CSV table of C-alpha atoms and ligand atoms in Angstrom, one decimal:
chain,number,residue,atom,x,y,z
A,1,MET,CA,10.3,-1.9,27.7
A,2,ASN,CA,10.8,-5.3,29.2
A,3,ASP,CA,14.1,-7.1,30.1
A,4,SER,CA,14.3,-9.1,26.8
A,5,GLN,CA,13.9,-5.9,24.8
A,6,ARG,CA,16.6,-4.1,26.8
A,7,SER,CA,19.1,-6.9,26.2
A,8,ASP,CA,18.0,-7.3,22.5
A,9,PRO,CA,17.2,-4.1,20.7
A,10,LEU,CA,15.8,-6.0,17.8
A,11,ALA,CA,13.2,-7.9,20.0
A,12,PRO,CA,9.6,-6.9,19.2
A,13,LEU,CA,8.2,-3.9,21.1
A,14,ASP,CA,5.5,-4.7,23.7
A,15,VAL,CA,3.8,-1.5,22.7
A,16,GLY,CA,2.2,-0.9,19.3
A,17,LEU,CA,3.3,1.5,16.6
A,18,GLU,CA,3.6,5.3,17.0
A,19,ARG,CA,0.7,7.4,16.0
A,20,LEU,CA,1.5,10.7,14.3
A,21,PRO,CA,-0.8,13.5,13.0
A,22,ALA,CA,-0.9,14.0,9.3
A,23,ASP,CA,0.9,17.4,9.6
A,24,THR,CA,4.0,15.9,11.2
A,25,ASP,CA,7.3,17.0,9.7
A,26,PRO,CA,8.0,14.5,6.8
A,27,ASP,CA,11.6,13.8,7.9
A,28,LYS,CA,10.3,12.7,11.3
A,29,VAL,CA,7.6,10.5,9.7
A,30,ALA,CA,10.4,8.9,7.6
A,31,ASP,CA,12.6,8.4,10.7
A,32,VAL,CA,9.9,6.7,12.6
A,33,LEU,CA,9.1,4.4,9.6
A,34,ARG,CA,12.7,3.5,9.3
A,35,ARG,CA,13.0,2.8,13.0
A,36,ASP,CA,9.8,0.8,13.7
A,37,GLY,CA,8.9,-0.5,10.2
A,38,GLY,CA,5.4,1.0,10.5
A,39,LEU,CA,3.4,3.8,12.0
A,40,ILE,CA,-0.1,5.2,12.1
A,41,ILE,CA,-0.9,8.5,10.4
A,42,GLU,CA,-3.9,9.9,12.2
A,43,GLY,CA,-6.2,11.8,9.8
A,44,LEU,CA,-4.4,10.9,6.6
A,45,VAL,CA,-7.7,11.7,4.9
A,46,THR,CA,-10.7,13.3,6.5
A,47,PRO,CA,-13.6,11.1,7.7
A,48,THR,CA,-15.6,12.7,4.9
A,49,ALA,CA,-13.1,11.6,2.3
A,50,ALA,CA,-13.0,8.1,3.8
A,51,ARG,CA,-16.8,7.9,3.6
A,52,ALA,CA,-16.7,9.1,-0.1
A,53,ILE,CA,-14.2,6.4,-1.0
A,54,ASP,CA,-16.3,3.8,0.7
A,55,ALA,CA,-19.4,5.1,-1.1
A,56,GLU,CA,-17.7,5.2,-4.6
A,57,LEU,CA,-16.5,1.7,-4.2
A,58,ALA,CA,-19.7,0.3,-2.6
A,59,PRO,CA,-21.4,-0.7,-5.9
A,60,HIS,CA,-18.4,-2.7,-6.9
A,61,VAL,CA,-18.0,-4.3,-3.5
A,62,GLU,CA,-21.7,-5.2,-3.4
A,63,GLY,CA,-21.5,-6.8,-6.8
A,64,ARG,CA,-18.5,-9.0,-5.8
A,65,HIS,CA,-18.9,-12.2,-3.9
A,66,ALA,CA,-16.5,-12.8,-0.9
A,67,GLY,CA,-13.6,-15.3,-1.3
A,68,PHE,CA,-11.5,-16.5,-4.1
A,69,ASN,CA,-10.2,-20.0,-5.1
A,70,PRO,CA,-11.2,-22.2,-2.1
A,71,GLU,CA,-8.2,-24.6,-2.6
A,72,PHE,CA,-5.5,-21.9,-2.6
A,73,ASP,CA,-6.3,-18.2,-2.5
A,74,ASP,CA,-8.9,-18.3,0.2
A,75,VAL,CA,-6.4,-19.4,2.8
A,76,PHE,CA,-4.3,-16.2,2.3
A,77,TYR,CA,-6.7,-13.7,0.8
A,78,GLY,CA,-9.6,-14.7,3.0
A,79,SER,CA,-12.7,-16.9,2.4
A,80,ASN,CA,-15.0,-14.1,3.6
A,81,THR,CA,-13.0,-11.1,2.3
A,82,LYS,CA,-13.9,-8.8,-0.5
A,83,ARG,CA,-11.0,-7.4,-2.6
A,84,ILE,CA,-11.8,-5.1,-5.4
A,85,GLN,CA,-8.9,-3.9,-7.5
A,86,GLY,CA,-8.4,-1.3,-10.3
A,87,LEU,CA,-9.4,1.4,-7.8
A,88,ALA,CA,-8.1,4.4,-9.8
A,89,ALA,CA,-10.8,3.6,-12.4
A,90,LYS,CA,-13.5,3.3,-9.7
A,91,SER,CA,-12.9,6.1,-7.2
A,92,ARG,CA,-11.6,9.6,-8.1
A,93,THR,CA,-11.5,10.3,-4.4
A,94,PHE,CA,-9.1,7.4,-3.9
A,95,VAL,CA,-6.8,8.9,-6.6
A,96,HIS,CA,-6.8,12.4,-5.1
A,97,GLU,CA,-6.9,11.6,-1.4
A,98,ILE,CA,-4.9,8.4,-1.1
A,99,LEU,CA,-2.8,7.8,-4.3
A,100,LEU,CA,-1.7,11.4,-4.6
A,101,ASN,CA,-1.7,12.1,-0.8
A,102,ARG,CA,1.2,14.6,-0.1
A,103,VAL,CA,2.1,12.9,3.2
A,104,LEU,CA,2.5,9.5,1.4
A,105,LEU,CA,4.4,10.9,-1.5
A,106,ASP,CA,6.7,12.9,0.8
A,107,LEU,CA,7.4,9.6,2.6
A,108,ALA,CA,7.9,7.6,-0.6
A,109,ASP,CA,10.3,10.3,-1.9
A,110,ARG,CA,12.4,9.9,1.3
A,111,ILE,CA,12.3,6.1,1.6
A,112,LEU,CA,12.2,4.8,-2.1
A,113,LEU,CA,13.8,7.5,-4.3
A,114,PRO,CA,17.3,6.8,-3.0
A,115,SER,CA,17.1,3.4,-4.8
A,116,CYS,CA,15.2,4.3,-8.0
A,117,GLY,CA,14.5,7.1,-10.6
A,118,ASP,CA,10.9,7.0,-9.6
A,119,TYR,CA,8.4,4.7,-7.8
A,120,TRP,CA,5.0,3.6,-8.9
A,121,MET,CA,1.9,2.0,-7.5
A,122,SER,CA,2.1,-1.7,-7.0
A,123,GLN,CA,-1.5,-2.4,-6.0
A,124,ALA,CA,-4.6,-0.8,-4.7
A,125,GLU,CA,-7.6,-2.8,-3.4
A,126,THR,CA,-10.3,-2.9,-0.9
A,127,ILE,CA,-9.6,-5.4,1.9
A,128,PHE,CA,-13.0,-5.7,3.5
A,129,ILE,CA,-12.8,-8.6,6.0
A,130,GLY,CA,-16.2,-10.2,6.7
A,131,PRO,CA,-17.6,-11.8,9.9
A,132,GLY,CA,-15.8,-15.0,10.9
A,133,ASN,CA,-12.9,-14.6,8.5
A,134,ALA,CA,-9.8,-16.3,10.0
A,135,ALA,CA,-6.6,-14.4,10.7
A,136,GLN,CA,-4.2,-14.2,7.7
A,137,GLU,CA,-0.8,-15.8,7.9
A,138,LEU,CA,1.8,-13.2,9.1
A,139,HIS,CA,4.1,-12.3,6.2
A,140,ARG,CA,6.3,-9.7,4.6
A,141,ASP,CA,5.1,-8.1,1.3
A,142,ASP,CA,8.7,-7.8,0.1
A,143,LEU,CA,8.9,-11.6,-0.5
A,144,ASN,CA,6.9,-11.0,-3.7
A,145,TRP,CA,10.3,-9.9,-5.0
A,146,ALA,CA,12.3,-12.5,-3.1
A,147,ASP,CA,15.7,-11.8,-4.7
A,148,ALA,CA,15.4,-8.1,-4.3
A,149,ALA,CA,14.3,-8.5,-0.7
A,150,ARG,CA,17.8,-9.7,0.1
A,151,LEU,CA,19.5,-6.6,-1.2
A,152,GLY,CA,18.9,-4.8,2.1
A,153,ILE,CA,17.1,-1.8,0.6
A,154,ASP,CA,13.5,-0.7,1.0
A,155,LEU,CA,11.4,-2.0,-1.9
A,156,GLN,CA,7.8,-1.0,-1.0
A,157,ILE,CA,5.7,1.2,1.3
A,158,SER,CA,2.1,-0.1,2.0
A,159,VAL,CA,-0.8,2.0,3.2
A,160,LEU,CA,-4.0,0.7,4.7
A,161,THR,CA,-6.5,3.5,5.2
A,162,ALA,CA,-9.6,2.8,7.3
A,163,VAL,CA,-12.9,3.7,5.5
A,164,GLY,CA,-15.1,2.1,8.1
A,165,ASP,CA,-14.7,-0.2,11.2
A,166,TYR,CA,-11.1,-1.1,11.9
A,167,ASP,CA,-10.8,-2.4,15.5
A,168,ALA,CA,-9.3,-5.6,16.9
A,169,GLU,CA,-12.6,-7.4,17.2
A,170,VAL,CA,-13.4,-6.8,13.5
A,171,GLY,CA,-9.9,-8.0,12.3
A,172,SER,CA,-7.7,-4.9,12.3
A,173,THR,CA,-4.2,-5.5,10.9
A,174,MET,CA,-1.7,-7.5,13.1
A,175,VAL,CA,1.9,-6.2,13.0
A,176,ILE,CA,5.1,-7.1,14.7
A,177,PRO,CA,6.8,-3.7,15.3
A,178,ARG,CA,10.5,-3.5,14.3
A,179,SER,CA,10.3,-7.0,12.6
A,180,HIS,CA,11.7,-5.3,9.5
A,181,GLN,CA,15.1,-5.4,11.2
A,182,TRP,CA,15.0,-9.2,11.5
A,183,SER,CA,16.7,-11.5,9.0
A,184,LEU,CA,14.2,-12.9,6.4
A,185,ASP,CA,14.9,-16.4,7.7
A,186,ASP,CA,14.0,-15.6,11.3
A,187,PRO,CA,11.0,-17.6,12.6
A,188,ILE,CA,7.7,-15.6,13.0
A,189,ASP,CA,5.8,-16.0,16.3
A,190,ALA,CA,2.2,-14.9,16.0
A,191,ALA,CA,2.2,-14.2,19.8
A,192,ASP,CA,4.4,-11.1,19.1
A,193,ALA,CA,1.8,-9.5,16.8
A,194,ARG,CA,-0.2,-6.5,17.9
A,195,PRO,CA,-3.5,-5.2,16.5
A,196,VAL,CA,-3.5,-1.7,14.9
A,197,GLU,CA,-6.8,0.0,15.5
A,198,LEU,CA,-7.8,2.9,13.3
A,199,ASP,CA,-10.6,5.4,13.0
A,200,PRO,CA,-12.0,6.2,9.6
A,201,GLY,CA,-9.4,8.3,7.7
A,202,ASP,CA,-6.5,7.0,9.8
A,203,ALA,CA,-3.9,4.9,8.0
A,204,LEU,CA,-1.4,2.2,8.9
A,205,VAL,CA,1.8,2.8,6.8
A,206,TYR,CA,4.5,0.1,6.8
A,207,LEU,CA,7.5,-1.1,5.0
A,208,GLY,CA,7.4,-4.2,2.8
A,209,SER,CA,9.8,-5.9,5.2
A,210,LEU,CA,7.5,-5.5,8.2
A,211,VAL,CA,5.8,-8.7,9.4
A,212,HIS,CA,2.0,-8.3,9.4
A,213,GLY,CA,-1.3,-9.8,8.4
A,214,GLY,CA,-5.0,-9.2,8.4
A,215,GLY,CA,-6.7,-10.0,11.8
A,216,HIS,CA,-9.5,-12.4,12.7
A,217,ASN,CA,-12.9,-11.0,12.4
A,218,ARG,CA,-14.6,-12.3,15.5
A,219,THR,CA,-17.9,-10.4,15.0
A,220,ALA,CA,-21.2,-11.8,13.7
A,221,ASP,CA,-22.2,-8.9,11.6
A,222,ARG,CA,-19.5,-6.3,11.1
A,223,TRP,CA,-17.0,-5.8,8.2
A,224,ARG,CA,-13.5,-4.5,8.6
A,225,LYS,CA,-13.0,-1.9,5.9
A,226,GLY,CA,-9.5,-1.0,4.7
A,227,VAL,CA,-8.3,0.4,1.4
A,228,TYR,CA,-4.8,-0.8,0.5
A,229,CYS,CA,-2.4,1.1,-1.7
A,230,SER,CA,1.3,0.5,-2.1
A,231,TYR,CA,4.3,2.3,-3.7
A,232,LEU,CA,7.1,0.2,-5.2
A,233,LEU,CA,10.6,0.9,-6.7
A,234,GLY,CA,10.2,1.7,-10.4
A,235,TRP,CA,12.5,-1.2,-11.5
A,236,LEU,CA,10.3,-3.9,-9.9
A,237,THR,CA,7.1,-5.2,-11.5
A,238,PRO,CA,3.9,-4.2,-9.6
A,239,GLU,CA,1.6,-6.8,-8.2
A,240,GLU,CA,-1.4,-5.5,-10.2
A,241,ALA,CA,-1.3,-4.7,-14.0
A,242,THR,CA,-2.3,-1.1,-13.0
A,243,ALA,CA,-2.0,0.5,-16.4
A,244,ARG,CA,-4.4,-2.1,-17.9
A,245,SER,CA,-7.1,-1.0,-15.4
A,246,LEU,CA,-7.4,2.4,-17.2
A,247,THR,CA,-8.5,3.1,-20.7
A,248,PRO,CA,-6.3,5.7,-22.6
A,249,GLU,CA,-9.2,8.2,-22.2
A,250,LEU,CA,-9.4,7.6,-18.4
A,251,ALA,CA,-5.6,7.8,-18.1
A,252,ALA,CA,-5.5,11.1,-20.0
A,253,SER,CA,-8.1,12.6,-17.7
A,254,LEU,CA,-6.0,11.9,-14.6
A,255,PRO,CA,-3.4,14.3,-13.1
A,256,GLU,CA,0.0,13.7,-14.6
A,257,ARG,CA,1.5,12.4,-11.3
A,258,ALA,CA,-1.3,9.8,-11.0
A,259,ARG,CA,-0.6,8.6,-14.5
A,260,ARG,CA,3.0,8.1,-13.8
A,261,LEU,CA,2.2,6.2,-10.6
A,262,LEU,CA,-0.2,4.0,-12.6
A,263,GLY,CA,2.3,2.9,-15.1
A,264,TRP,CA,1.4,5.3,-18.0
A,265,SER,CA,5.0,6.3,-18.6
A,266,SER,CA,8.4,4.8,-19.6
A,267,LEU,CA,11.0,3.7,-17.0
A,268,ARG,CA,12.7,6.7,-15.5
A,269,GLY,CA,16.2,5.6,-14.4
A,270,THR,CA,17.2,9.1,-13.5
A,271,PRO,CA,16.0,11.3,-10.6
A,272,LEU,CA,12.7,13.1,-11.3
A,273,ASP,CA,14.3,16.6,-11.3
A,274,ALA,CA,16.7,15.6,-14.0
A,275,ASP,CA,13.9,14.0,-16.1
A,276,GLY,CA,11.2,16.7,-15.8
A,277,ALA,CA,7.5,16.5,-15.9
A,278,ALA,CA,7.4,16.3,-19.7
A,279,SER,CA,8.6,12.7,-19.5
A,280,ALA,CA,5.4,11.8,-17.8
A,281,LEU,CA,3.6,12.0,-21.1
A,282,ARG,CA,6.2,10.0,-22.9
A,283,LEU,CA,4.7,6.6,-23.1
A,284,TRP,CA,7.5,5.4,-25.5
A,285,GLN,CA,11.0,6.6,-24.9
A,286,LEU,CA,12.2,6.8,-28.5
A,287,ASP,CA,9.6,5.9,-31.2
A,288,GLU,CA,7.5,9.1,-31.3
A,289,ALA,CA,5.6,8.0,-34.4
A,290,ASP,CA,4.1,5.3,-32.3
A,291,HIS,CA,2.1,7.9,-30.4
A,292,ALA,CA,-0.4,7.9,-33.3
A,293,ARG,CA,-1.7,4.7,-31.7
A,294,HIS,CA,-3.3,6.9,-29.0
A,295,GLU,CA,-4.9,9.4,-31.4
A,296,GLY,CA,-3.4,12.5,-29.9
A,297,LEU,CA,-4.6,11.9,-26.4
A,298,PHE,CA,-1.1,12.2,-25.1
A,299,VAL,CA,1.3,14.8,-26.5
A,300,GLN,CA,5.1,14.8,-26.4
B,1,LIG,O1,-5.8,-6.8,5.5
B,1,LIG,C1,-4.8,-6.6,6.2
B,1,LIG,O2,-4.8,-6.0,7.3
B,1,LIG,C2,-3.4,-7.0,5.7
B,1,LIG,C3,-3.6,-7.7,4.4
B,1,LIG,C4,-2.3,-8.1,3.8
B,1,LIG,O3,-1.3,-8.0,4.4
B,1,LIG,C5,-2.3,-8.8,2.5
B,1,LIG,O4,-3.3,-9.2,2.0
B,1,LIG,O5,-1.2,-9.1,2.0
């Protein structure tokens, strides 16, 4: 720790984030996340699962051009970056290994459930950063919900799992450890950001209040491969229209917990244990006759 950090406990850490194995006690993982705003879970999924997710998404990634709207979105989302969304419909391994990952759900239970009846998925996408792609502006995800971000509670947990190269040269995520403790109006200095390097299967987990951004891919021929997934308080609107990415048949074929996370349920304002698993199948809270619209796929 340097002198400025000793005199100011909220100054950014010189060192990067802590790295914990996936079998670490969930209370400890939650404490580290609350303290530093982010951490690395080593081996969140196995390298085999990471490869399977990459392979299942590959046809979609190959069929997608890089970049977005050159006048606006490219600056933030990346002119040579491939983002494929609707992942639950495209990769079963993503659903089972990332979305439903026990380590992530244990963490979300501890961080998000105190402020909501249940949380849900806000977005899942590939963030494959191609050669030459410039660094993304450092930002806080919570500012998508700017008024709620000022309430002083945790809104979102984001997870970036490496499914291929994820080193500093290729544009690994830049983070400012402990910046989640700053005021939202504090200036952001890119010199404070540190790269988070991951092996396939490792994941960067961070709060929506942590300052971060995609790194600069300085290579001529390598892609940085991360799969993003985020969990959001149930009373906030997700970034992605997740439920619309699934047909009723596909939704019915998923585990009940996945369905709830993907928006196939009504709002639960009460804690899960008071509400029970049966509510997961309740698409409409009150009008049971309306279930006919789904031709018996979902039962009360
Ligand atoms: O790709 C990354 O490392 C971070 C991406 C990100 O923060 C974003 O697109 O909002």
